[in-house]
Every structure is written in C-alpha cells, then in structure tokens.
C-alpha cells in the first residue's frame, strides 16, 4: 500500500489553516453568511476526498489540494485591504483557478494528462487566464477601486485611465470557448474509458460539466453587460466547489460496493483452465485490455501466461503489484484510468492468489519449455553446421589427395611400373575413395545444399539396394527443413535395406497448409519402433526441434510407414 506523502498532508493542513483564517476574518468583518458556511463545508469535503485519493495516487491528491488552496485564497481575497504585492499575487492566483480546475479534472485519476490535446488545452487555459488578468494588473486605474479592496495594483498606471471593457469582453468570449472545449474533452474521456473506469469517471464528469456550465454562464453575464455575479450564480459557484469532491467520494464508495463481484471471481477461477486467469480478471475489473504479468524470480522479469516477456512500462498504462514489492506474485497492467480502483484491483488479486500461483507455475514451465526447445534447435543447428564443415574438409582435403594419388599410380603404370601391383593399388585406392565419398555424403550431402531436397532424394533412391519410388516436387524449402526431411528419408531407407526384408519402398514429399509432409513406406516385415539412443529416436528429436512430429506405423508383417510433419514457412 502506498503511504500518503508528506506533501499531501502539508497541503491539506495549509488549506484548512487558510480556511480558518478566512472564516475568522469574515466573522470579524461581520460579512459571514450561510454562503461562507457552505463554502467551508465544501472545502472540508474536498480535503477529505484528497486524502482518500492519496492512499492510491498521491500526485492526484496534491492537484486536488492545490485547487482547494487557490479556491480558499480567492475567497479570502474578497474585501481584504492589503498591500499592492499581496494583491498582485492574489489576482494572479485567481487567474490560475479555472485552469487548475481543468488540470485536476483531466488528470484524474492517474495524476497526469493523457494526450497532446489535453496538454494543449491546459496550456491555453493558463495562458488565457494569466494574460486576461495582466491587463487590469498592468493598466487598470487604481482610482476606479478607491472604495474597495484589494486596490488594483496597476503596476504601469501613468495617470491616464485605459478603458479595459473591450479586453474584458474578448477574454470572456475566450473563456466561453475554453469552457465548451473542456466539456468536449470530458465527454470524449467518458466515451473512450474502459467499462470498469466509468464507475469513477462518470460522477466526476457530471460534476465537471456542471462546473463548466456555471463558468460559462458567468462569462455570458459579463458579455451581456452584467456587473459581478448574481446571487443565483454565486450559489451555483459554491455548489460547483462541493460537487467535485462529492463525485470523487461517491466513486470511491462505489468501488467498495463493487467488491461483491470478487466473490464471483473466486468461483470462476476455481474451474478456470490455464490461460483463462487473465480473461476472468479483465471481466471482473471491466478492462478488456488488462494484461496479467507473472513474476519469475529466477529470471527477474514479468511474463504472460504463455511465458513471454511483458512490457509493464507502456504509455497510457498503469501497473498494480500483487504481493510484496520486493518479491511480488504478479502484476496487473491496466488502463491508467483504472488507478482509482486500486482497492478493487488489490481485492481481485488477493481473491485470485491461488489461481495466480498456478498460472505462474504454468508460465514457468512454458518458459522453460521454450528455452529447452531453443536449446535443442541450437544443438541440431550446430550439429548440421559441423556436418557441413566435415563434408567440405573431406571433399577439399582427403578426397583431393586420394584423387591425386590415383593419377600418380596411373602415370606409374603407363611408364613401366609393375602392372599387377599397380592395378591392385589402384583398386584399393578406388575403394577407399568410394568409401570416403559415401562417408562424406552421409555426413551432409553436397547435392542437398546445391540442388535441393528433390535431387537429394532421387540420389538416395538411385543408390538404394532395393527399388524405391520417389514422389518429390522440385521445390526448395528452408535449409533446416530440407536437412531434417533428408535425414528422415535416408535413415528410413537404410533401415528398410538392413532390417525390413522388403521388396520395395515408396518416398513422398509434399507441402500442405504450411507444413512439409514426408512419408516413407515399405512392404517388409514391420515391427520397427523408436528406442532410446536409436536412429529413429534421433530423427524424432531432430523433427521435434523444428516443432514437427514424427510418427511410426509398423504392425508385424504389415510393413512400416514413417511420417514426418514439419512446419515449413516460405523459403
């Protein structure tokens, strides 16, 4: 749980202290009325709302208290005789009040503005407020306010009064436009919010629209030539001050009432299968975009239910940890507009604890399986690379030297050497050369790399000791797929020749639905099986490293069929 920061407590204390000064001052002046009591009550409710918000979002609490401070300071400045510098500060604070209200509402509940349009609106609102107040500050005639206070400072007044009526009407019109734009931003936010966030945003939106309407009405009065606030608008202004903190407290209370669905979540998770925990939490919290991030201590990172890494710092997203901060069980990455529902999120996380433990174990196993598959693939790739290297070394080294030796023997025989001995040596040399070629071809056939799988399979069929019918299209596939398919066929045909007592064999290779289907069948005695450490098991491992599957059908006296199904992307 996040502790309330000292800044929030200090701002709350300052707000209440300033409110006490305001009440005492108006009582001393004899101007206190029911409006003051209502305003004091609204301020106290606002402080309570800010401190309630500080439990889960301290930055938002400070924004609320900043608005309350400006509101109390604005009320305190009315009819208060003071010096020019203090009056200047008070008038600037009054100019900042509407923009601060807009900032507070648009930043709720995360405590920050979400997009460029909101930031631009707040910047324009502050600019219009400051510039609008600068005209009376700099050019107003202090003699026009001789019987009221604070006296207009008029820092640049030179004795000639300026008519500021035109400027007042221009800025009133500008504030009306800002008020309408503010309402549009609120409506957009409500429409874009996920269902779970609307329970807190809708009351706040109503309060903000009410305050914006009151703000616009005040500026319409100015444009119509009215002087000051009417009693009705004055009371609407006070109600607007109370409406926002009441809306915040209402939203918090509504969240607490929503803990009932957490009980339904417990029942739902009791029968949930692996991979369904996130969906259940998303439905309960009303955020379809919710992500479940499970903490894996050994990897020191968050992963999803499939074991893939989760980015918990995406823009516009907030994270709620479940469990101790030092070693959390999991985290929920959700829309930042759900920040106000942190108590509900934590309750849902506590209810789902057992399911999350199981989900984490499943994610851990999936992550380990992914690492194992990657490791197996690397081993197969390394073995294939070593095979190709040995084939090249044999071809470029020993084979070439044997060929050169054969030529030398032929030259000796042609120039009078003992014909019988030379013929015998040449025969032995040809046998060694043939065996060396067979060995190199078994390590990694050059024809497979140069001409493709079809040519390599036809070469196997031609060299086989029994008739082999090959049905292979002249297509090229990824090197790893071709290599796996080749060795399946090569090993299967070798087994047929050695153990099956077959009369013929058939090989077929075809692409179907993104997979390469390899089949080798014979009419032999059957009984073949994959045994640990055997050739067929090695083939199964090789195919499995590519996420493929090897199956063996070999009934006694019924022949044998070996099938390999290998995922095959376009080459």
PDB file of N, CA and C in Angstrom, residues 483-493 518-520 536 539-540 542-543 550 562-564 566:
ATOM      1  N   UNK A 483      17.078 -30.356 -44.494  1.00  0.00           N
ATOM      2  CA  UNK A 483      18.031 -31.257 -43.843  1.00  0.00           C
ATOM      3  C   UNK A 483      17.305 -32.303 -43.008  1.00  0.00           C
ATOM      4  N   UNK A 484      16.320 -31.857 -42.242  1.00  0.00           N
ATOM      5  CA  UNK A 484      15.553 -32.801 -41.419  1.00  0.00           C
ATOM      6  C   UNK A 484      14.828 -33.817 -42.287  1.00  0.00           C
ATOM      7  N   UNK A 485      14.177 -33.354 -43.349  1.00  0.00           N
ATOM      8  CA  UNK A 485      13.461 -34.268 -44.238  1.00  0.00           C
ATOM      9  C   UNK A 485      14.424 -35.273 -44.883  1.00  0.00           C
ATOM     10  N   UNK A 486      15.581 -34.797 -45.318  1.00  0.00           N
ATOM     11  CA  UNK A 486      16.556 -35.680 -45.968  1.00  0.00           C
ATOM     12  C   UNK A 486      16.993 -36.800 -45.036  1.00  0.00           C
ATOM     13  N   UNK A 487      17.327 -36.453 -43.790  1.00  0.00           N
ATOM     14  CA  UNK A 487      17.824 -37.483 -42.880  1.00  0.00           C
ATOM     15  C   UNK A 487      16.710 -38.430 -42.438  1.00  0.00           C
ATOM     16  N   UNK A 488      15.459 -37.967 -42.393  1.00  0.00           N
ATOM     17  CA  UNK A 488      14.345 -38.889 -42.139  1.00  0.00           C
ATOM     18  C   UNK A 488      14.283 -39.939 -43.253  1.00  0.00           C
ATOM     19  N   UNK A 489      14.342 -39.470 -44.491  1.00  0.00           N
ATOM     20  CA  UNK A 489      14.261 -40.389 -45.626  1.00  0.00           C
ATOM     21  C   UNK A 489      15.484 -41.304 -45.676  1.00  0.00           C
ATOM     22  N   UNK A 490      16.663 -40.722 -45.456  1.00  0.00           N
ATOM     23  CA  UNK A 490      17.898 -41.506 -45.518  1.00  0.00           C
ATOM     24  C   UNK A 490      17.918 -42.604 -44.464  1.00  0.00           C
ATOM     25  N   UNK A 491      17.558 -42.243 -43.210  1.00  0.00           N
ATOM     26  CA  UNK A 491      17.556 -43.227 -42.131  1.00  0.00           C
ATOM     27  C   UNK A 491      16.492 -44.289 -42.361  1.00  0.00           C
ATOM     28  N   UNK A 492      15.320 -43.854 -42.844  1.00  0.00           N
ATOM     29  CA  UNK A 492      14.239 -44.817 -43.086  1.00  0.00           C
ATOM     30  C   UNK A 492      14.619 -45.815 -44.176  1.00  0.00           C
ATOM     31  N   UNK A 493      15.210 -45.329 -45.276  1.00  0.00           N
ATOM     32  CA  UNK A 493      15.612 -46.238 -46.346  1.00  0.00           C
ATOM     33  C   UNK A 493      16.747 -47.162 -45.902  1.00  0.00           C
ATOM     34  N   UNK A 518       6.376 -35.647 -45.028  1.00  0.00           N
ATOM     35  CA  UNK A 518       7.323 -36.636 -45.552  1.00  0.00           C
ATOM     36  C   UNK A 518       6.822 -38.025 -45.153  1.00  0.00           C
ATOM     37  N   UNK A 519       6.797 -38.946 -46.109  1.00  0.00           N
ATOM     38  CA  UNK A 519       6.334 -40.308 -45.824  1.00  0.00           C
ATOM     39  C   UNK A 519       7.228 -41.312 -46.522  1.00  0.00           C
ATOM     40  N   UNK A 520       7.692 -42.314 -45.776  1.00  0.00           N
ATOM     41  CA  UNK A 520       8.494 -43.420 -46.310  1.00  0.00           C
ATOM     42  C   UNK A 520       7.821 -44.719 -45.892  1.00  0.00           C
ATOM     43  N   UNK A 536      15.851 -43.901 -35.058  1.00  0.00           N
ATOM     44  CA  UNK A 536      14.519 -43.313 -35.184  1.00  0.00           C
ATOM     45  C   UNK A 536      14.251 -42.279 -34.100  1.00  0.00           C
ATOM     46  N   UNK A 539      15.853 -39.156 -35.108  1.00  0.00           N
ATOM     47  CA  UNK A 539      15.050 -38.450 -36.096  1.00  0.00           C
ATOM     48  C   UNK A 539      13.886 -37.708 -35.434  1.00  0.00           C
ATOM     49  N   UNK A 540      13.246 -38.353 -34.447  1.00  0.00           N
ATOM     50  CA  UNK A 540      12.142 -37.703 -33.740  1.00  0.00           C
ATOM     51  C   UNK A 540      12.618 -36.430 -33.045  1.00  0.00           C
ATOM     52  N   UNK A 542      15.193 -34.588 -33.959  1.00  0.00           N
ATOM     53  CA  UNK A 542      15.515 -33.605 -34.996  1.00  0.00           C
ATOM     54  C   UNK A 542      14.246 -32.925 -35.508  1.00  0.00           C
ATOM     55  N   UNK A 543      13.206 -33.706 -35.774  1.00  0.00           N
ATOM     56  CA  UNK A 543      11.943 -33.139 -36.240  1.00  0.00           C
ATOM     57  C   UNK A 543      11.289 -32.301 -35.149  1.00  0.00           C
ATOM     58  N   UNK A 550       7.090 -36.743 -35.557  1.00  0.00           N
ATOM     59  CA  UNK A 550       7.442 -37.969 -36.273  1.00  0.00           C
ATOM     60  C   UNK A 550       6.567 -39.101 -35.752  1.00  0.00           C
ATOM     61  N   UNK A 562       6.771 -44.446 -42.038  1.00  0.00           N
ATOM     62  CA  UNK A 562       7.308 -43.369 -41.191  1.00  0.00           C
ATOM     63  C   UNK A 562       6.856 -42.048 -41.785  1.00  0.00           C
ATOM     64  N   UNK A 563       6.218 -41.234 -40.941  1.00  0.00           N
ATOM     65  CA  UNK A 563       5.717 -39.932 -41.398  1.00  0.00           C
ATOM     66  C   UNK A 563       6.348 -38.827 -40.546  1.00  0.00           C
ATOM     67  N   UNK A 564       6.721 -37.768 -41.233  1.00  0.00           N
ATOM     68  CA  UNK A 564       7.233 -36.575 -40.548  1.00  0.00           C
ATOM     69  C   UNK A 564       6.392 -35.377 -40.993  1.00  0.00           C
ATOM     70  N   UNK A 566       6.488 -31.406 -40.641  1.00  0.00           N
ATOM     71  CA  UNK A 566       7.420 -30.346 -40.250  1.00  0.00           C
ATOM     72  C   UNK A 566       6.844 -28.996 -40.659  1.00  0.00           C
TER      73      UNK A 566
END
